[in-house]
Amino acid sequence: MTATERVTTARGAVLQTPPRLSLAQLPTPLQRLDNLSREVGGPRLWIKRDDLTEGPAGGNKLRKLEFSVGQALAEDANVLITAGAKQSNHCRATASVAARLGLECHLVLAGRPPDGVLDGNLLLDDLMGADATYIHPREIDRLPEILGDLADRLRAQGKRPFVIPLGATDAFGLWGYVLAARELQQDFERLGIAPRYVVCAVGTGGTCAGLALGAQLFGLSTRIVGMSVSRSKEVCSADLEAVAADWCRHAGVERSELDVDFLDDFVGPGYGRADAPVFSTIRRVARAEGLVFDPVYTGKSFDGLLRELAAGRLRDSEDLVFLHAGGLFGTFPHRASFA
């Protein structure tokens, strides 16, 4: 069910991946946004459709979970434990994978328990049989302890839990986007383009860090631009450097500084909240291209991309790529803001 892969870097080094579970429908399409490209007057905009990795588990998290859950199965786990915000895409994807594999799933969600009809990702978590525990958002600093206590309780019941961190952002999960950088390189060669920038949202940072590591390993001459959805660029940079260093230790790769441009100008009201321009951008993209972004990650970061272009930045390239990380189900709880 799981397999490892020997990966050859641009310098000829051969790396061995951890156990990988085949979950995602790969490669995902790299699609040109003709209508929006004309609207903004260039560069040509492209979108990497990682929202299409797979149905209810779709989005960027599935690439990471291939390795996180692969490691869980290698350790003979029968329970997956993870955490996130109340409408976490990562938690929903983990619940879907657990159901597909016949594993238990326990979610620790930051926020108030729902007091009415379930909506968005919470509805899907429940449909797929995940057990949810709610904590106050201020307790997120104690998350490792909370997850550890939950794992201990499940072990006392004779179960074999495996803890996946926020966003599957660790030395296992990063492999998903290290290899996605190789996939992008193949996309660019096939299409005959050489984008100077790949733009992605930054939450926990695993997607951005993995892309940056992969770009270095496979000789991809493209800068990764990380649009923070919640934190300052100083905090993002420090966290990503730490998780990248951990990945390098596990992979046996010589450590080098991440080549990432962090932007924190578009955080807005904070994580999980967005201001009016973001909702306008989501509507604009939906009407121009038939694509739906969410206000937490993709809508906020794509709005930032458009603002950068309007200010004359990111225009020194004929082609520009945006990573669509998914998040469709998280759009519905924000329906009032679209009115």
mmCIF file of C-alpha atoms in Angstrom:
data_model
loop_
_atom_site.group_PDB
_atom_site.id
_atom_site.type_symbol
_atom_site.label_atom_id
_atom_site.label_comp_id
_atom_site.label_asym_id
_atom_site.label_seq_id
_atom_site.Cartn_x
_atom_site.Cartn_y
_atom_site.Cartn_z
ATOM 1 C CA MET A 1 0.000 0.000 0.000
ATOM 2 C CA THR A 2 2.943 2.331 0.643
ATOM 3 C CA ALA A 3 6.152 2.692 -1.336
ATOM 4 C CA THR A 4 9.379 4.664 -1.238
ATOM 5 C CA GLU A 5 11.012 6.421 -4.178
ATOM 6 C CA ARG A 6 14.578 7.214 -5.137
ATOM 7 C CA VAL A 7 14.764 10.868 -6.178
ATOM 8 C CA THR A 8 17.679 12.320 -8.165
ATOM 9 C CA THR A 9 18.430 15.994 -7.617
ATOM 10 C CA ALA A 10 19.798 18.468 -10.157
ATOM 11 C CA ARG A 11 23.301 17.882 -8.742
ATOM 12 C CA GLY A 12 23.007 14.117 -9.119
ATOM 13 C CA ALA A 13 22.421 13.271 -5.463
ATOM 14 C CA VAL A 14 19.983 10.419 -4.843
ATOM 15 C CA LEU A 15 17.482 10.798 -1.998
ATOM 16 C CA GLN A 16 15.164 8.162 -0.556
ATOM 17 C CA THR A 17 11.646 9.320 0.275
ATOM 18 C CA PRO A 18 9.789 8.100 3.350
ATOM 19 C CA PRO A 19 6.864 5.686 2.830
ATOM 20 C CA ARG A 20 4.308 7.245 0.486
ATOM 21 C CA LEU A 21 0.650 6.351 0.155
ATOM 22 C CA SER A 22 -0.908 6.972 -3.261
ATOM 23 C CA LEU A 23 -3.869 9.272 -2.542
ATOM 24 C CA ALA A 24 -3.775 12.244 -4.907
ATOM 25 C CA GLN A 25 -4.696 12.365 -8.583
ATOM 26 C CA LEU A 26 -1.384 13.584 -9.988
ATOM 27 C CA PRO A 27 -0.130 15.455 -11.889
ATOM 28 C CA THR A 28 -2.644 18.244 -11.433
ATOM 29 C CA PRO A 29 -3.304 20.577 -14.411
ATOM 30 C CA LEU A 30 -1.445 23.830 -14.960
ATOM 31 C CA GLN A 31 -4.143 25.999 -16.511
ATOM 32 C CA ARG A 32 -3.803 29.390 -18.210
ATOM 33 C CA LEU A 33 -6.155 32.155 -17.053
ATOM 34 C CA ASP A 34 -6.744 33.928 -20.343
ATOM 35 C CA ASN A 35 -9.558 36.238 -19.243
ATOM 36 C CA LEU A 36 -7.831 37.484 -16.100
ATOM 37 C CA SER A 37 -4.524 37.844 -17.957
ATOM 38 C CA ARG A 38 -6.218 40.210 -20.383
ATOM 39 C CA GLU A 39 -7.883 42.117 -17.539
ATOM 40 C CA VAL A 40 -4.618 42.786 -15.713
ATOM 41 C CA GLY A 41 -2.662 43.486 -18.908
ATOM 42 C CA GLY A 42 -0.048 40.807 -18.341
ATOM 43 C CA PRO A 43 1.874 38.809 -17.370
ATOM 44 C CA ARG A 44 0.162 35.613 -18.486
ATOM 45 C CA LEU A 45 -1.421 34.109 -15.387
ATOM 46 C CA TRP A 46 -1.371 30.359 -14.796
ATOM 47 C CA ILE A 47 -2.968 28.359 -12.017
ATOM 48 C CA LYS A 48 -1.706 25.045 -10.646
ATOM 49 C CA ARG A 49 -4.948 23.198 -9.927
ATOM 50 C CA ASP A 50 -4.107 21.473 -6.646
ATOM 51 C CA ASP A 51 -7.759 21.933 -5.736
ATOM 52 C CA LEU A 52 -8.240 18.905 -8.023
ATOM 53 C CA THR A 53 -6.031 16.429 -6.153
ATOM 54 C CA GLU A 54 -9.121 14.405 -5.177
ATOM 55 C CA GLY A 55 -12.807 15.023 -4.270
ATOM 56 C CA PRO A 56 -13.597 15.633 -0.585
ATOM 57 C CA ALA A 57 -9.952 15.161 0.367
ATOM 58 C CA GLY A 58 -8.795 17.540 -2.351
ATOM 59 C CA GLY A 59 -6.478 20.509 -1.993
ATOM 60 C CA ASN A 60 -2.840 20.963 -1.152
ATOM 61 C CA LYS A 61 -3.068 18.964 2.080
ATOM 62 C CA LEU A 62 -3.456 15.686 0.218
ATOM 63 C CA ARG A 63 0.055 15.842 -1.245
ATOM 64 C CA LYS A 64 1.392 16.153 2.307
ATOM 65 C CA LEU A 65 -0.887 13.477 3.738
ATOM 66 C CA GLU A 66 0.474 10.965 1.232
ATOM 67 C CA PHE A 67 3.664 11.009 3.299
ATOM 68 C CA SER A 68 2.231 11.703 6.761
ATOM 69 C CA VAL A 69 -0.301 8.880 6.525
ATOM 70 C CA GLY A 70 2.255 6.708 4.739
ATOM 71 C CA GLN A 71 4.436 7.029 7.833
ATOM 72 C CA ALA A 72 1.423 6.329 10.073
ATOM 73 C CA LEU A 73 0.755 3.056 8.239
ATOM 74 C CA ALA A 74 4.454 2.156 8.374
ATOM 75 C CA GLU A 75 4.167 2.477 12.166
ATOM 76 C CA ASP A 76 1.026 0.286 12.157
ATOM 77 C CA ALA A 77 -1.215 3.104 13.416
ATOM 78 C CA ASN A 78 -4.974 2.635 13.378
ATOM 79 C CA VAL A 79 -5.950 6.135 14.573
ATOM 80 C CA LEU A 80 -5.048 9.479 13.014
ATOM 81 C CA ILE A 81 -4.936 12.532 15.277
ATOM 82 C CA THR A 82 -4.549 16.057 13.966
ATOM 83 C CA ALA A 83 -5.634 19.623 14.658
ATOM 84 C CA GLY A 84 -6.615 22.873 13.018
ATOM 85 C CA ALA A 85 -9.082 25.723 13.018
ATOM 86 C CA LYS A 86 -12.777 24.882 13.206
ATOM 87 C CA GLN A 87 -13.116 24.993 9.403
ATOM 88 C CA SER A 88 -9.715 23.421 8.771
ATOM 89 C CA ASN A 89 -9.184 22.079 5.245
ATOM 90 C CA HIS A 90 -6.374 19.916 6.584
ATOM 91 C CA CYS A 91 -8.630 18.306 9.192
ATOM 92 C CA ARG A 92 -11.327 17.639 6.598
ATOM 93 C CA ALA A 93 -8.782 16.040 4.270
ATOM 94 C CA THR A 94 -7.422 13.901 7.119
ATOM 95 C CA ALA A 95 -10.939 12.769 8.037
ATOM 96 C CA SER A 96 -11.562 11.786 4.420
ATOM 97 C CA VAL A 97 -8.320 9.814 4.149
ATOM 98 C CA ALA A 98 -9.003 8.057 7.454
ATOM 99 C CA ALA A 99 -12.473 7.015 6.292
ATOM 100 C CA ARG A 100 -11.056 5.766 2.997
ATOM 101 C CA LEU A 101 -8.472 3.628 4.820
ATOM 102 C CA GLY A 102 -10.751 2.391 7.597
ATOM 103 C CA LEU A 103 -8.871 4.287 10.320
ATOM 104 C CA GLU A 104 -10.274 6.231 13.266
ATOM 105 C CA CYS A 105 -9.846 9.984 13.111
ATOM 106 C CA HIS A 106 -9.724 12.394 16.052
ATOM 107 C CA LEU A 107 -9.645 16.142 15.380
ATOM 108 C CA VAL A 108 -8.747 18.910 17.818
ATOM 109 C CA LEU A 109 -10.418 22.070 16.515
ATOM 110 C CA ALA A 110 -9.749 25.612 17.717
ATOM 111 C CA GLY A 111 -13.020 27.470 18.134
ATOM 112 C CA ARG A 112 -16.451 27.287 19.705
ATOM 113 C CA PRO A 113 -18.394 24.058 19.270
ATOM 114 C CA PRO A 114 -21.148 24.568 16.678
ATOM 115 C CA ASP A 115 -24.466 25.548 18.230
ATOM 116 C CA GLY A 116 -26.609 24.898 15.181
ATOM 117 C CA VAL A 117 -26.536 23.205 11.803
ATOM 118 C CA LEU A 118 -23.113 21.970 10.731
ATOM 119 C CA ASP A 119 -21.661 23.753 7.707
ATOM 120 C CA GLY A 120 -18.658 23.605 5.393
ATOM 121 C CA ASN A 121 -15.762 21.412 6.464
ATOM 122 C CA LEU A 122 -17.399 20.676 9.833
ATOM 123 C CA LEU A 123 -20.293 18.995 8.081
ATOM 124 C CA LEU A 124 -17.893 16.839 6.067
ATOM 125 C CA ASP A 125 -15.843 15.968 9.174
ATOM 126 C CA ASP A 126 -19.030 14.695 10.797
ATOM 127 C CA LEU A 127 -20.246 12.827 7.711
ATOM 128 C CA MET A 128 -16.921 11.023 7.467
ATOM 129 C CA GLY A 129 -17.054 9.922 11.101
ATOM 130 C CA ALA A 130 -14.310 12.042 12.651
ATOM 131 C CA ASP A 131 -14.433 12.631 16.402
ATOM 132 C CA ALA A 132 -14.012 16.335 17.242
ATOM 133 C CA THR A 133 -12.704 18.002 20.395
ATOM 134 C CA TYR A 134 -12.946 21.805 20.632
ATOM 135 C CA ILE A 135 -10.416 24.036 22.352
ATOM 136 C CA HIS A 136 -10.219 27.789 22.848
ATOM 137 C CA PRO A 137 -8.013 29.431 20.184
ATOM 138 C CA ARG A 138 -5.720 30.691 22.939
ATOM 139 C CA GLU A 139 -4.893 27.066 23.762
ATOM 140 C CA ILE A 140 -3.200 26.611 20.398
ATOM 141 C CA ASP A 141 0.148 27.305 22.117
ATOM 142 C CA ARG A 142 -0.447 24.139 24.162
ATOM 143 C CA LEU A 143 -1.345 22.081 21.128
ATOM 144 C CA PRO A 144 1.555 19.574 21.282
ATOM 145 C CA GLU A 145 0.636 18.822 24.896
ATOM 146 C CA ILE A 146 -3.078 18.516 24.064
ATOM 147 C CA LEU A 147 -2.412 16.171 21.150
ATOM 148 C CA GLY A 148 0.011 14.151 23.238
ATOM 149 C CA ASP A 149 -2.539 13.731 26.039
ATOM 150 C CA LEU A 150 -5.162 12.606 23.527
ATOM 151 C CA ALA A 151 -2.737 10.076 22.058
ATOM 152 C CA ASP A 152 -1.958 8.744 25.548
ATOM 153 C CA ARG A 153 -5.668 8.288 26.301
ATOM 154 C CA LEU A 154 -6.170 6.374 23.076
ATOM 155 C CA ARG A 155 -3.137 4.169 23.779
ATOM 156 C CA ALA A 156 -4.623 3.382 27.186
ATOM 157 C CA GLN A 157 -7.655 2.062 25.281
ATOM 158 C CA GLY A 158 -5.427 -0.293 23.296
ATOM 159 C CA LYS A 159 -5.356 1.848 20.145
ATOM 160 C CA ARG A 160 -2.346 2.869 18.052
ATOM 161 C CA PRO A 161 -2.535 6.612 17.364
ATOM 162 C CA PHE A 162 -0.345 8.656 15.043
ATOM 163 C CA VAL A 163 -0.201 12.441 15.499
ATOM 164 C CA ILE A 164 -0.079 14.643 12.401
ATOM 165 C CA PRO A 165 0.831 18.283 13.179
ATOM 166 C CA LEU A 166 -1.032 21.383 12.011
ATOM 167 C CA GLY A 167 -1.245 21.336 8.228
ATOM 168 C CA ALA A 168 0.902 18.166 8.080
ATOM 169 C CA THR A 169 3.831 20.576 8.184
ATOM 170 C CA ASP A 170 6.799 18.496 9.284
ATOM 171 C CA ALA A 171 9.664 16.474 7.826
ATOM 172 C CA PHE A 172 7.208 13.941 6.364
ATOM 173 C CA GLY A 173 4.575 16.309 4.966
ATOM 174 C CA LEU A 174 7.079 18.627 3.281
ATOM 175 C CA TRP A 175 7.947 15.854 0.831
ATOM 176 C CA GLY A 176 4.594 16.427 -0.856
ATOM 177 C CA TYR A 177 5.601 19.862 -2.113
ATOM 178 C CA VAL A 178 9.271 19.079 -2.583
ATOM 179 C CA LEU A 179 8.086 16.655 -5.272
ATOM 180 C CA ALA A 180 5.416 19.113 -6.458
ATOM 181 C CA ALA A 181 8.278 21.434 -7.448
ATOM 182 C CA ARG A 182 9.581 18.667 -9.708
ATOM 183 C CA GLU A 183 6.076 18.356 -11.183
ATOM 184 C CA LEU A 184 6.004 22.109 -11.859
ATOM 185 C CA GLN A 185 9.374 21.860 -13.563
ATOM 186 C CA GLN A 186 7.920 19.192 -15.862
ATOM 187 C CA ASP A 187 4.858 21.393 -16.485
ATOM 188 C CA PHE A 188 7.061 24.316 -17.496
ATOM 189 C CA GLU A 189 9.157 22.178 -19.847
ATOM 190 C CA ARG A 190 6.049 20.683 -21.470
ATOM 191 C CA LEU A 191 4.412 24.100 -21.989
ATOM 192 C CA GLY A 192 7.609 25.889 -23.004
ATOM 193 C CA ILE A 193 7.320 28.582 -20.325
ATOM 194 C CA ALA A 194 9.753 29.919 -17.730
ATOM 195 C CA PRO A 195 7.776 31.650 -14.949
ATOM 196 C CA ARG A 196 9.894 33.824 -12.716
ATOM 197 C CA TYR A 197 7.439 33.484 -9.818
ATOM 198 C CA VAL A 198 5.217 30.853 -8.225
ATOM 199 C CA VAL A 199 2.824 32.425 -5.712
ATOM 200 C CA CYS A 200 1.180 30.488 -2.887
ATOM 201 C CA ALA A 201 -0.655 31.151 0.363
ATOM 202 C CA VAL A 202 1.277 30.660 3.607
ATOM 203 C CA GLY A 203 -0.555 29.310 6.647
ATOM 204 C CA THR A 204 1.548 26.760 8.526
ATOM 205 C CA GLY A 205 4.042 27.117 5.671
ATOM 206 C CA GLY A 206 4.590 23.499 4.638
ATOM 207 C CA THR A 207 3.515 24.069 1.043
ATOM 208 C CA CYS A 208 5.751 27.100 0.628
ATOM 209 C CA ALA A 209 8.762 25.498 2.346
ATOM 210 C CA GLY A 210 8.401 22.313 0.311
ATOM 211 C CA LEU A 211 8.215 24.242 -2.970
ATOM 212 C CA ALA A 212 11.283 26.292 -2.041
ATOM 213 C CA LEU A 213 13.283 23.191 -1.096
ATOM 214 C CA GLY A 214 12.164 21.415 -4.249
ATOM 215 C CA ALA A 215 13.072 24.393 -6.428
ATOM 216 C CA GLN A 216 16.609 24.266 -5.014
ATOM 217 C CA LEU A 217 16.921 20.483 -5.319
ATOM 218 C CA PHE A 218 15.661 20.215 -8.902
ATOM 219 C CA GLY A 219 17.236 23.390 -10.250
ATOM 220 C CA LEU A 220 13.977 25.230 -10.831
ATOM 221 C CA SER A 221 14.852 28.831 -11.729
ATOM 222 C CA THR A 222 11.667 30.195 -10.205
ATOM 223 C CA ARG A 223 11.247 32.260 -7.055
ATOM 224 C CA ILE A 224 8.613 31.193 -4.557
ATOM 225 C CA VAL A 225 6.452 34.073 -3.321
ATOM 226 C CA GLY A 226 4.648 33.268 -0.077
ATOM 227 C CA MET A 227 1.555 35.339 0.757
ATOM 228 C CA SER A 228 0.930 35.098 4.494
ATOM 229 C CA VAL A 229 -2.717 34.710 5.496
ATOM 230 C CA SER A 230 -2.181 35.242 9.211
ATOM 231 C CA ARG A 231 1.316 36.033 10.483
ATOM 232 C CA SER A 232 4.174 38.486 10.018
ATOM 233 C CA LYS A 233 6.851 37.632 7.487
ATOM 234 C CA GLU A 234 9.419 37.483 10.296
ATOM 235 C CA VAL A 235 7.441 34.761 12.097
ATOM 236 C CA CYS A 236 6.693 32.923 8.835
ATOM 237 C CA SER A 237 10.340 33.007 7.802
ATOM 238 C CA ALA A 238 11.570 31.688 11.147
ATOM 239 C CA ASP A 239 9.018 28.859 11.228
ATOM 240 C CA LEU A 240 9.706 27.818 7.648
ATOM 241 C CA GLU A 241 13.457 27.863 8.168
ATOM 242 C CA ALA A 242 13.006 25.585 11.190
ATOM 243 C CA VAL A 243 10.796 23.032 9.435
ATOM 244 C CA ALA A 244 13.032 23.109 6.343
ATOM 245 C CA ALA A 245 16.074 22.427 8.516
ATOM 246 C CA ASP A 246 14.239 19.464 10.063
ATOM 247 C CA TRP A 247 13.387 18.111 6.611
ATOM 248 C CA CYS A 248 17.016 18.453 5.500
ATOM 249 C CA ARG A 249 18.226 16.496 8.546
ATOM 250 C CA HIS A 250 15.792 13.670 7.856
ATOM 251 C CA ALA A 251 16.479 13.635 4.099
ATOM 252 C CA GLY A 252 20.248 13.887 4.449
ATOM 253 C CA VAL A 253 20.428 17.101 2.450
ATOM 254 C CA GLU A 254 22.972 19.863 3.044
ATOM 255 C CA ARG A 255 21.189 22.809 4.622
ATOM 256 C CA SER A 256 20.869 26.085 2.711
ATOM 257 C CA GLU A 257 18.757 29.169 3.330
ATOM 258 C CA LEU A 258 15.255 29.085 1.845
ATOM 259 C CA ASP A 259 14.899 31.293 -1.218
ATOM 260 C CA VAL A 260 11.408 32.663 -0.543
ATOM 261 C CA ASP A 261 9.907 36.138 -0.872
ATOM 262 C CA PHE A 262 7.451 36.560 2.016
ATOM 263 C CA LEU A 263 4.688 39.130 1.827
ATOM 264 C CA ASP A 264 2.572 39.930 4.871
ATOM 265 C CA ASP A 265 0.780 42.999 3.501
ATOM 266 C CA PHE A 266 -2.476 41.169 2.832
ATOM 267 C CA VAL A 267 -3.224 39.439 6.150
ATOM 268 C CA GLY A 268 -6.190 41.757 6.669
ATOM 269 C CA PRO A 269 -8.237 41.183 9.861
ATOM 270 C CA GLY A 270 -6.328 37.973 10.633
ATOM 271 C CA TYR A 271 -6.559 34.236 10.142
ATOM 272 C CA GLY A 272 -9.932 32.965 8.992
ATOM 273 C CA ARG A 273 -11.207 36.500 8.350
ATOM 274 C CA ALA A 274 -11.094 38.670 5.262
ATOM 275 C CA ASP A 275 -12.034 42.199 4.276
ATOM 276 C CA ALA A 276 -14.398 43.260 1.500
ATOM 277 C CA PRO A 277 -11.817 43.391 -1.345
ATOM 278 C CA VAL A 278 -11.054 39.691 -0.864
ATOM 279 C CA PHE A 279 -14.707 38.745 -1.327
ATOM 280 C CA SER A 280 -14.847 40.991 -4.396
ATOM 281 C CA THR A 281 -11.791 39.235 -5.827
ATOM 282 C CA ILE A 282 -13.344 35.810 -5.223
ATOM 283 C CA ARG A 283 -16.434 36.912 -7.125
ATOM 284 C CA ARG A 284 -14.324 38.469 -9.904
ATOM 285 C CA VAL A 285 -12.296 35.268 -10.446
ATOM 286 C CA ALA A 286 -15.408 33.070 -10.326
ATOM 287 C CA ARG A 287 -17.082 35.169 -13.035
ATOM 288 C CA ALA A 288 -13.968 35.541 -15.184
ATOM 289 C CA GLU A 289 -12.652 31.976 -15.046
ATOM 290 C CA GLY A 290 -15.244 29.746 -13.348
ATOM 291 C CA LEU A 291 -12.838 29.124 -10.455
ATOM 292 C CA VAL A 292 -13.799 29.402 -6.793
ATOM 293 C CA PHE A 293 -11.363 30.560 -4.128
ATOM 294 C CA ASP A 294 -11.936 30.643 -0.376
ATOM 295 C CA PRO A 295 -11.547 33.753 1.823
ATOM 296 C CA VAL A 296 -9.114 32.082 4.252
ATOM 297 C CA TYR A 297 -6.261 31.051 1.941
ATOM 298 C CA THR A 298 -6.614 31.216 -1.828
ATOM 299 C CA GLY A 299 -8.913 34.225 -2.102
ATOM 300 C CA LYS A 300 -6.797 36.290 0.255
ATOM 301 C CA SER A 301 -3.502 35.368 -1.410
ATOM 302 C CA PHE A 302 -4.812 35.796 -4.978
ATOM 303 C CA ASP A 303 -6.191 39.197 -3.998
ATOM 304 C CA GLY A 304 -2.678 39.990 -2.785
ATOM 305 C CA LEU A 305 -1.258 38.860 -6.119
ATOM 306 C CA LEU A 306 -3.625 41.158 -8.025
ATOM 307 C CA ARG A 307 -2.745 44.068 -5.745
ATOM 308 C CA GLU A 308 0.962 43.458 -6.332
ATOM 309 C CA LEU A 309 0.374 43.510 -10.094
ATOM 310 C CA ALA A 310 -1.684 46.698 -9.802
ATOM 311 C CA ALA A 311 1.252 48.289 -7.964
ATOM 312 C CA GLY A 312 3.594 47.356 -10.809
ATOM 313 C CA ARG A 313 5.314 44.460 -9.066
ATOM 314 C CA LEU A 314 5.700 40.814 -10.216
ATOM 315 C CA ARG A 315 5.481 42.065 -13.812
ATOM 316 C CA ASP A 316 9.089 41.294 -14.807
ATOM 317 C CA SER A 317 8.116 37.891 -16.201
ATOM 318 C CA GLU A 318 6.042 36.765 -19.161
ATOM 319 C CA ASP A 319 4.367 34.086 -17.047
ATOM 320 C CA LEU A 320 3.282 33.960 -13.413
ATOM 321 C CA VAL A 321 1.930 30.863 -11.603
ATOM 322 C CA PHE A 322 -0.506 30.760 -8.672
ATOM 323 C CA LEU A 323 -1.009 27.593 -6.641
ATOM 324 C CA HIS A 324 -4.705 26.845 -6.060
ATOM 325 C CA ALA A 325 -4.615 25.023 -2.722
ATOM 326 C CA GLY A 326 -8.350 24.223 -2.642
ATOM 327 C CA GLY A 327 -10.638 25.213 0.213
ATOM 328 C CA LEU A 328 -13.979 25.295 -1.594
ATOM 329 C CA PHE A 329 -15.909 23.844 1.352
ATOM 330 C CA GLY A 330 -14.621 26.542 3.681
ATOM 331 C CA THR A 331 -16.287 29.184 1.505
ATOM 332 C CA PHE A 332 -19.849 28.347 2.572
ATOM 333 C CA PRO A 333 -19.620 29.467 6.235
ATOM 334 C CA HIS A 334 -18.725 32.938 4.876
ATOM 335 C CA ARG A 335 -21.834 33.199 2.726
ATOM 336 C CA ALA A 336 -23.101 36.337 4.506
ATOM 337 C CA SER A 337 -19.958 38.245 3.458
ATOM 338 C CA PHE A 338 -20.748 37.683 -0.218
ATOM 339 C CA ALA A 339 -24.154 39.376 0.098
#
